[in-house]
mmCIF file of C-alpha atoms and ligand atoms in Angstrom:
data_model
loop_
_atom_site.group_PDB
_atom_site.id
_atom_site.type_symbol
_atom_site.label_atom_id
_atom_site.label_comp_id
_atom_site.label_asym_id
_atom_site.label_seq_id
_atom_site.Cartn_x
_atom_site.Cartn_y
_atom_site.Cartn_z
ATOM 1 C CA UNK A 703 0.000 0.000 0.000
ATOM 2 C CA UNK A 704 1.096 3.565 -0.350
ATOM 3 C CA UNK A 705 2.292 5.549 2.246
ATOM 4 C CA UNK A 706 -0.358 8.761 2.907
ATOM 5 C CA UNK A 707 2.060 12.412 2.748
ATOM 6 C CA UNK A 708 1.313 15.672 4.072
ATOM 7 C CA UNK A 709 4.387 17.942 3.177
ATOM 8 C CA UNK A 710 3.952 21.529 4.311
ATOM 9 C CA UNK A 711 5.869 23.693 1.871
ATOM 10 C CA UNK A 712 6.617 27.405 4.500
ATOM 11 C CA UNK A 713 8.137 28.964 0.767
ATOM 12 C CA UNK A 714 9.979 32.297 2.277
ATOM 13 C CA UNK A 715 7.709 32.466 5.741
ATOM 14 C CA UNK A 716 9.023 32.127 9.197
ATOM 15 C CA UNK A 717 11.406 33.411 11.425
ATOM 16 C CA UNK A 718 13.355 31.225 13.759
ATOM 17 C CA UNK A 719 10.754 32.057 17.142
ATOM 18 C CA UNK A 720 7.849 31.408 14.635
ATOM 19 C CA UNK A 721 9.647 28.426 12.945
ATOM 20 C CA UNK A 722 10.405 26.681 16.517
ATOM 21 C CA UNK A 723 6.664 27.874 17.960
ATOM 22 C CA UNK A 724 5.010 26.532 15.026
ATOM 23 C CA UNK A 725 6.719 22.776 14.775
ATOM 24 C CA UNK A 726 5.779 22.991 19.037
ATOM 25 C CA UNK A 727 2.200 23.513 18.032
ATOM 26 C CA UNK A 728 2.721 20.714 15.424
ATOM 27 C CA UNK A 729 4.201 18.313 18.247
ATOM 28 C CA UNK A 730 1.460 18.999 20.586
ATOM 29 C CA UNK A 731 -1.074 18.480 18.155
ATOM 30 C CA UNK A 732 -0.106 15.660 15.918
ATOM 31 C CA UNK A 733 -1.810 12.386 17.157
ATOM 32 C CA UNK A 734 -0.618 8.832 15.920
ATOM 33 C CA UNK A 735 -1.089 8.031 12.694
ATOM 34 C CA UNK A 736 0.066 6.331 9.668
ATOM 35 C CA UNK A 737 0.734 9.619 7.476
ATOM 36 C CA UNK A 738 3.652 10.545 6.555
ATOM 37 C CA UNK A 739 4.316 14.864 7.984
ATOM 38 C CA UNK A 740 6.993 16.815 6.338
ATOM 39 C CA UNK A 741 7.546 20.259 6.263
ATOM 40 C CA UNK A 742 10.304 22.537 4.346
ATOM 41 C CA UNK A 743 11.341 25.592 6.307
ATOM 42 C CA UNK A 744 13.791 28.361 5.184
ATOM 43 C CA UNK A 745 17.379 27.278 5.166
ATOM 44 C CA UNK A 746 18.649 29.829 7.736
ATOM 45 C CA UNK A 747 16.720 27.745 10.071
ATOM 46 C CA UNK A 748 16.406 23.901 9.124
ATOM 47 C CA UNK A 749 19.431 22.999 11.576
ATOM 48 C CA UNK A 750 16.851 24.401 14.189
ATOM 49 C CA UNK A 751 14.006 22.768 12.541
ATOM 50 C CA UNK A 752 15.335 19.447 12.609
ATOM 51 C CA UNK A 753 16.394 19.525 16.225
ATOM 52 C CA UNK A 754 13.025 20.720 17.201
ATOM 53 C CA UNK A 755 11.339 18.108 15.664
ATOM 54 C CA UNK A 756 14.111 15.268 17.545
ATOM 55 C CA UNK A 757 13.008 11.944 16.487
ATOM 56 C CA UNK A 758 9.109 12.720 16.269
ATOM 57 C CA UNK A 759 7.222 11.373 13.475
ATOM 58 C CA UNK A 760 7.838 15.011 11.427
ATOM 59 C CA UNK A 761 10.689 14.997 8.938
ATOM 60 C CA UNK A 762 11.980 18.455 7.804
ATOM 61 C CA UNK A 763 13.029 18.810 4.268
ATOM 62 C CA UNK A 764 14.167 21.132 2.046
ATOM 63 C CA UNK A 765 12.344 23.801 -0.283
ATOM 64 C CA UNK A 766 15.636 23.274 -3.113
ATOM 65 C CA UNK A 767 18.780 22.312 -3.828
ATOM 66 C CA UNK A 768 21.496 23.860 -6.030
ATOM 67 C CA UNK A 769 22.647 21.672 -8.782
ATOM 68 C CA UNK A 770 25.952 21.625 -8.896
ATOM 69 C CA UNK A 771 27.838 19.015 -6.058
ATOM 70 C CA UNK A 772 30.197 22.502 -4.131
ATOM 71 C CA UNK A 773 32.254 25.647 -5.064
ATOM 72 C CA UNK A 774 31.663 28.751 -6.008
ATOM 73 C CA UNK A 775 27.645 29.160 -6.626
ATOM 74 C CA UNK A 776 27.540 32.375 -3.876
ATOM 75 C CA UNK A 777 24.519 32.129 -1.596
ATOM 76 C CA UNK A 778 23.481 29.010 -2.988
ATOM 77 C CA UNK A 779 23.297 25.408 -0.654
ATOM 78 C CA UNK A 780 23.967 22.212 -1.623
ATOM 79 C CA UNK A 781 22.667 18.660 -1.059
ATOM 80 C CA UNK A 782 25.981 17.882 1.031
ATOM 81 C CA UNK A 783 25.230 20.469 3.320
ATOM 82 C CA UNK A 784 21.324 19.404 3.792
ATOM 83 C CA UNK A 785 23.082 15.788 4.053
ATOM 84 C CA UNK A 786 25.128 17.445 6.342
ATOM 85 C CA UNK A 787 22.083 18.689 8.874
ATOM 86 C CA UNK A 788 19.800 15.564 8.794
ATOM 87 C CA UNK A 789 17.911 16.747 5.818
ATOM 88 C CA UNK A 790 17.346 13.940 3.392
ATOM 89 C CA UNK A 791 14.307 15.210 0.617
ATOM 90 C CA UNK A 792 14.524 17.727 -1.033
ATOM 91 C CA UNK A 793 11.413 19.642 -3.314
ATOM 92 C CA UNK A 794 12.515 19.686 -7.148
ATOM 93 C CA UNK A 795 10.700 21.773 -9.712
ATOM 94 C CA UNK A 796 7.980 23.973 -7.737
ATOM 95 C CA UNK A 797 5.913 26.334 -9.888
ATOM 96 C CA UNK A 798 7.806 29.356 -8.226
ATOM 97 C CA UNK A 799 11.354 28.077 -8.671
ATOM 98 C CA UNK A 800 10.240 27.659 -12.586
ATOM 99 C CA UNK A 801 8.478 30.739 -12.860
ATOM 100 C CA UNK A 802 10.574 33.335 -10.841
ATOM 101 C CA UNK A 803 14.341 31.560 -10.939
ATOM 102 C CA UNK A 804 13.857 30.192 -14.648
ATOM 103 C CA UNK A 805 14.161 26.907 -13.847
ATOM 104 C CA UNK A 806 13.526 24.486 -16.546
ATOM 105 C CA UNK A 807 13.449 20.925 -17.185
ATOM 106 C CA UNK A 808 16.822 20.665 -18.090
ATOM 107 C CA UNK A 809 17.914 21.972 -14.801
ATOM 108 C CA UNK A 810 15.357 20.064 -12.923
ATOM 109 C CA UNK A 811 16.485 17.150 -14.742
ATOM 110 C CA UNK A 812 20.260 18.041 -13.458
ATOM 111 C CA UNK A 813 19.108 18.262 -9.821
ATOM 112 C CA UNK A 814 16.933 15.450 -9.899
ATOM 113 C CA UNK A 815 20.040 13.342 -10.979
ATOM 114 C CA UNK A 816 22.511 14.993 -8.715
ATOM 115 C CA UNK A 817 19.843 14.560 -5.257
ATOM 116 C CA UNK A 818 19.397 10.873 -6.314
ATOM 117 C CA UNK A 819 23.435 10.371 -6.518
ATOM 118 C CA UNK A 820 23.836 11.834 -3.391
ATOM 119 C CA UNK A 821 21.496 10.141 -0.916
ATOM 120 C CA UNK A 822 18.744 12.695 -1.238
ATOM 121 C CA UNK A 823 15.239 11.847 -1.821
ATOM 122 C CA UNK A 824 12.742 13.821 -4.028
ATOM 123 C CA UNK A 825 9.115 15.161 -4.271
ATOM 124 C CA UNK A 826 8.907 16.128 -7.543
ATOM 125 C CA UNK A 827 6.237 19.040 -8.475
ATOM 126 C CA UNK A 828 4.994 19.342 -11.756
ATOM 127 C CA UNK A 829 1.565 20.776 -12.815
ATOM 128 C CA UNK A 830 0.059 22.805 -16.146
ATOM 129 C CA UNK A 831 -0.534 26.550 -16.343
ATOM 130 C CA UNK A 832 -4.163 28.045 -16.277
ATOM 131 C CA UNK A 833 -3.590 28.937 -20.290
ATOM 132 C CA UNK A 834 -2.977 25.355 -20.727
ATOM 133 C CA UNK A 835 -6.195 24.040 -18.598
ATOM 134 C CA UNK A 836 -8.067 26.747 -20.551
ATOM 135 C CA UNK A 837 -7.064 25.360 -23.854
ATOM 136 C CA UNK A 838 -7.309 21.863 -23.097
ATOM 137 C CA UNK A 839 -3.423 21.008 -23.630
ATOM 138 C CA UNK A 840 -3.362 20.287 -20.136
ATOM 139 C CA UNK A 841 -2.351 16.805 -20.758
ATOM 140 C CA UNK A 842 0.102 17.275 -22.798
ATOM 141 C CA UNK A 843 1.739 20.058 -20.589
ATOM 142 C CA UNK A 844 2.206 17.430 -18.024
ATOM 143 C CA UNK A 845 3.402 14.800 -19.522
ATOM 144 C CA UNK A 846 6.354 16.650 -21.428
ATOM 145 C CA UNK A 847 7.284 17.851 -18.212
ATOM 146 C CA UNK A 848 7.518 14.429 -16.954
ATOM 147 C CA UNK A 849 8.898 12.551 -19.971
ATOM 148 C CA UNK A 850 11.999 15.731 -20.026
ATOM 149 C CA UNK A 851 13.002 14.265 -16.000
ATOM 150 C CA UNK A 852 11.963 11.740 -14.312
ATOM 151 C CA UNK A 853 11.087 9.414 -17.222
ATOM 152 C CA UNK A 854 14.738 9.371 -17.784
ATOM 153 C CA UNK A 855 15.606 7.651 -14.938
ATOM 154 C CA UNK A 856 16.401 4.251 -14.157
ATOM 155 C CA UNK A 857 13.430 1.929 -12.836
ATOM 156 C CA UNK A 858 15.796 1.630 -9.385
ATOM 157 C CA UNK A 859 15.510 5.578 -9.140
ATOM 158 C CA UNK A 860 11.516 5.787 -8.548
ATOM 159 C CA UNK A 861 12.296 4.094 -4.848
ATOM 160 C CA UNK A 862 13.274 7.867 -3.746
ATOM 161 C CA UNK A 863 10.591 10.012 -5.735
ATOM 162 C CA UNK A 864 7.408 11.184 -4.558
ATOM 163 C CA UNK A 865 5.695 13.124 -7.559
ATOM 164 C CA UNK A 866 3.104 16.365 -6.642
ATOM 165 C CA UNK A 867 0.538 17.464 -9.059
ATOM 166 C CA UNK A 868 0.082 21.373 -8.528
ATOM 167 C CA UNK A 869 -1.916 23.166 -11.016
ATOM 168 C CA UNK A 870 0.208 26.255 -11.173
ATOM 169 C CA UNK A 871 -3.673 28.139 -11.544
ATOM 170 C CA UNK A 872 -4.627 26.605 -8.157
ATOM 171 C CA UNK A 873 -1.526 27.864 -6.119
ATOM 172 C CA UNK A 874 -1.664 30.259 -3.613
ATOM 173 C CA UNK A 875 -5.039 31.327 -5.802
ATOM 174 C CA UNK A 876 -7.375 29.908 -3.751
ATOM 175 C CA UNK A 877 -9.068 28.590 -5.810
ATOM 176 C CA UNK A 878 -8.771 24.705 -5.919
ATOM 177 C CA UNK A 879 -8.445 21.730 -8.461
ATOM 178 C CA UNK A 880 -11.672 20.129 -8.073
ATOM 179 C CA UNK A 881 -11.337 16.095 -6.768
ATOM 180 C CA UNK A 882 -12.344 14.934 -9.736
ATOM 181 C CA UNK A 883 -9.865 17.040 -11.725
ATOM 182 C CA UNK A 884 -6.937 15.992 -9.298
ATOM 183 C CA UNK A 885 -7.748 12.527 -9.497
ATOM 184 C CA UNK A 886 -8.267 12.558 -13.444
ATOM 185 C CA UNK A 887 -4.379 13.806 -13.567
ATOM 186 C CA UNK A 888 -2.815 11.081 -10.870
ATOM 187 C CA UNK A 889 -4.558 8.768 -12.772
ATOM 188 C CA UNK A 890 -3.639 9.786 -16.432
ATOM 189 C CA UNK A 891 0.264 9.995 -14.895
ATOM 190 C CA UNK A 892 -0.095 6.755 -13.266
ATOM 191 C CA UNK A 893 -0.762 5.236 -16.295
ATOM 192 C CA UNK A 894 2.216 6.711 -18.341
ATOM 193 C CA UNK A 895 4.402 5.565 -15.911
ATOM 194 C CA UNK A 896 3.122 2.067 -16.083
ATOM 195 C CA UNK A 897 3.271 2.513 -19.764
ATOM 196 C CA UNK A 898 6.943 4.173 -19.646
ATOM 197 C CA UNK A 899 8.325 1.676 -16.993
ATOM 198 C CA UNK A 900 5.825 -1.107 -14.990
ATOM 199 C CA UNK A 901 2.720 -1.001 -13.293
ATOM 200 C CA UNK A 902 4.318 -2.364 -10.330
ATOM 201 C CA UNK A 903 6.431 1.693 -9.733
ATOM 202 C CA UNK A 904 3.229 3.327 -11.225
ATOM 203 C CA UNK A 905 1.262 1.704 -7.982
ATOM 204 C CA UNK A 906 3.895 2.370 -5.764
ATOM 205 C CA UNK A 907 5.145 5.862 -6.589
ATOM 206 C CA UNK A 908 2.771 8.349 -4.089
ATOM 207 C CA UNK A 909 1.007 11.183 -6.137
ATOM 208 C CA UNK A 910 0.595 14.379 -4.452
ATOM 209 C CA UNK A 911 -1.979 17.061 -4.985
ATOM 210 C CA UNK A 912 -1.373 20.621 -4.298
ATOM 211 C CA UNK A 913 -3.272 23.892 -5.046
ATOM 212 C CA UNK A 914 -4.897 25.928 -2.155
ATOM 213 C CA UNK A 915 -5.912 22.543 -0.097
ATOM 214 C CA UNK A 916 -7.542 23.853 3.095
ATOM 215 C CA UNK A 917 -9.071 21.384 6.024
ATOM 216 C CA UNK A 918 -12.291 21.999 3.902
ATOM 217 C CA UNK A 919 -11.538 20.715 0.881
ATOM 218 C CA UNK A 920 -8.747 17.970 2.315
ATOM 219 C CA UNK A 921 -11.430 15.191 2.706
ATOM 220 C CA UNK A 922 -12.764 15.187 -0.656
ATOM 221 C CA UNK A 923 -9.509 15.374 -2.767
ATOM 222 C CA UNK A 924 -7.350 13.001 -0.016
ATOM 223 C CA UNK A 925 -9.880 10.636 -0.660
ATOM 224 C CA UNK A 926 -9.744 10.003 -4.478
ATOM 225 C CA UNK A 927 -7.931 6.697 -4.943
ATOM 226 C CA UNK A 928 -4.705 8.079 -6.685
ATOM 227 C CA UNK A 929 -4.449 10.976 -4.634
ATOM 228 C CA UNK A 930 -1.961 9.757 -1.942
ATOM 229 C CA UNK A 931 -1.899 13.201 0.583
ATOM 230 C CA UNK A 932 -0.793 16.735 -0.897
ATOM 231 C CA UNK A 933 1.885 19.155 -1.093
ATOM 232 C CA UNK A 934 0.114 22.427 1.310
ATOM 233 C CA UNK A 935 1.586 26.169 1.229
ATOM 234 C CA UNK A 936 -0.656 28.797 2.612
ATOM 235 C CA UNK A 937 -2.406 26.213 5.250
ATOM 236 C CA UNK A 938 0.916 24.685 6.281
ATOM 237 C CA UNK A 939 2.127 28.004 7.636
ATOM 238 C CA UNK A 940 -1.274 27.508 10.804
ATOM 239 C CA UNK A 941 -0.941 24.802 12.457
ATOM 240 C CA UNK A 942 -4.324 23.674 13.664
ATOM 241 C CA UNK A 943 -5.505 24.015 9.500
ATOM 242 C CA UNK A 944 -2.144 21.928 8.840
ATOM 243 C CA UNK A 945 -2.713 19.430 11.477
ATOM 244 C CA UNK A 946 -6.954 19.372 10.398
ATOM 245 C CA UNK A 947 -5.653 18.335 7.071
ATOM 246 C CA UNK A 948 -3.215 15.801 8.167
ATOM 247 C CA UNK A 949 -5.991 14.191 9.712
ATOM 248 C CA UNK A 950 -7.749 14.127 6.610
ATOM 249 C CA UNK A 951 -6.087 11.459 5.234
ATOM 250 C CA UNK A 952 -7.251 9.224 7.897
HETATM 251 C C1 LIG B 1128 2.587 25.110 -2.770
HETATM 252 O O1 LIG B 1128 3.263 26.099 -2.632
HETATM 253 O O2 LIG B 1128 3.129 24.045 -3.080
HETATM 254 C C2 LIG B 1128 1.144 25.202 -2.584
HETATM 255 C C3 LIG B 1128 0.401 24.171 -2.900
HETATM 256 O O3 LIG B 1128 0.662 26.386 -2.084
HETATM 257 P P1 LIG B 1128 -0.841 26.699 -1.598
HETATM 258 O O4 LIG B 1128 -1.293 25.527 -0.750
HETATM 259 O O5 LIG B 1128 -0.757 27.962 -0.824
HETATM 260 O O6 LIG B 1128 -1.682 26.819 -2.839
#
């Protein structure tokens, strides 16, 4: 069976008190269960981050790597360093990393193959514009991005890869893939990866949605039977709405 995610993605939010009050509020308020709770704080304060957390249930990640393995890339951090701290994942390919730092798939392909090399796992975030939805290319959008990265890899490679579906027109918009629309896009890139590789990594690869989820919307999408748990922004950052849609999954 898949493992259930909830990664909370803090983009450029927190300062160390609020980073170390809000994974307190997160300890205090996470019950047992089987899903899996990430969340990717700024670098200046991951070292804290993971500390905080000790050897709770939460693993801290990171928001990106740099692509290149050390040396002179000023203010940039590399996966030895995250290595380094007792971060192990890493985010590839968000919407804002393409959009505002030009990153395309030949660079995402580059870090994808330099994280997996060095002991870092990945959860890979692809998703279409609102142009593309709009003119039904949607499809299409998606699977180049996928079939320029991680369809080049080697069948041993999907072990370490979590993919996230985030419809760049449902992030930080509010406005929110319906289920039905999430679920229609896990299952079309399920089946191109059983088609590409085997259904056995297709099955076993988690797909996560992400687009303005919200404790009242959580239920419905977590509950579609490729959508394994989501990639949250905006709602990660409170942590009785992250926690409400942790439990979601249950
Ligand atoms: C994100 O940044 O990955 C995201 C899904 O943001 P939001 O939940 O705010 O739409």
């Amino acid at each position: 069976m898949r493992k259930k995610i909830v990664a909370g993605n803090w983009k450029m939010n927190n300062g160390l008190s609020e980073t170390i009050e809000l994974i307190n509020d997160l300890k205090q308020n996470l019950s047992d269960s089987d899903v899996k709770v990430m969340i990717a704080p700024s670098y200046p304060f991951l070292k804290t981050a993971v500390d905080q957390v000790g050897d709770g249930s939460i693993e801290v990640i990171s928001q990106n790597i740099n692509d290149n393995k050390s040396g002179a890339y000023t203010g940039e951090v590399s996966i030895d360093m995250l290595n380094s701290i007792g971060v192990n994942t890493t985010l590839i390919g968000h919407s804002e990393r393409r959009a505002y730092y030009n990153e395309d798939d030949a660079l995402l392909l580059k870090k994808i193959n330099l994280a997996l090399e060095s002991n870092m796992d990945i959860i890979f975030c692809f998703g279409e514009e609102l142009k593309d939805r709009k003119s039904n290319s949607y499809f299409d959008i998606v699977k180049a991005q996928l079939e320029n990265t991680v369809m080049k890899l080697e069948p041993n490679s999907w072990k370490n890869i979590v993919l996230a579906y985030e419809p760049v027109w449902a992030i930080g918009t509010g406005e929110t893939a319906s289920a039905e629309q999430a679920q229609e896009i896990h299952k079309f890139v399920r089946n191109c990866i059983s088609e590409h590789f085997s259904s056995e990594i297709a099955d076993n690869v988690p797909i996560l949605y992400g687009g303005s989820v919200k404790p009242s919307n959580a239920v419905e999408i977590f509950n579609k039977k490729d959508v394994d748990g989501g990639l949250i922004g905006g709602a990660a950052l409170n942590a009785h709405d992250f926690v409400e849609i942790i439990k979601a999954n249950n």
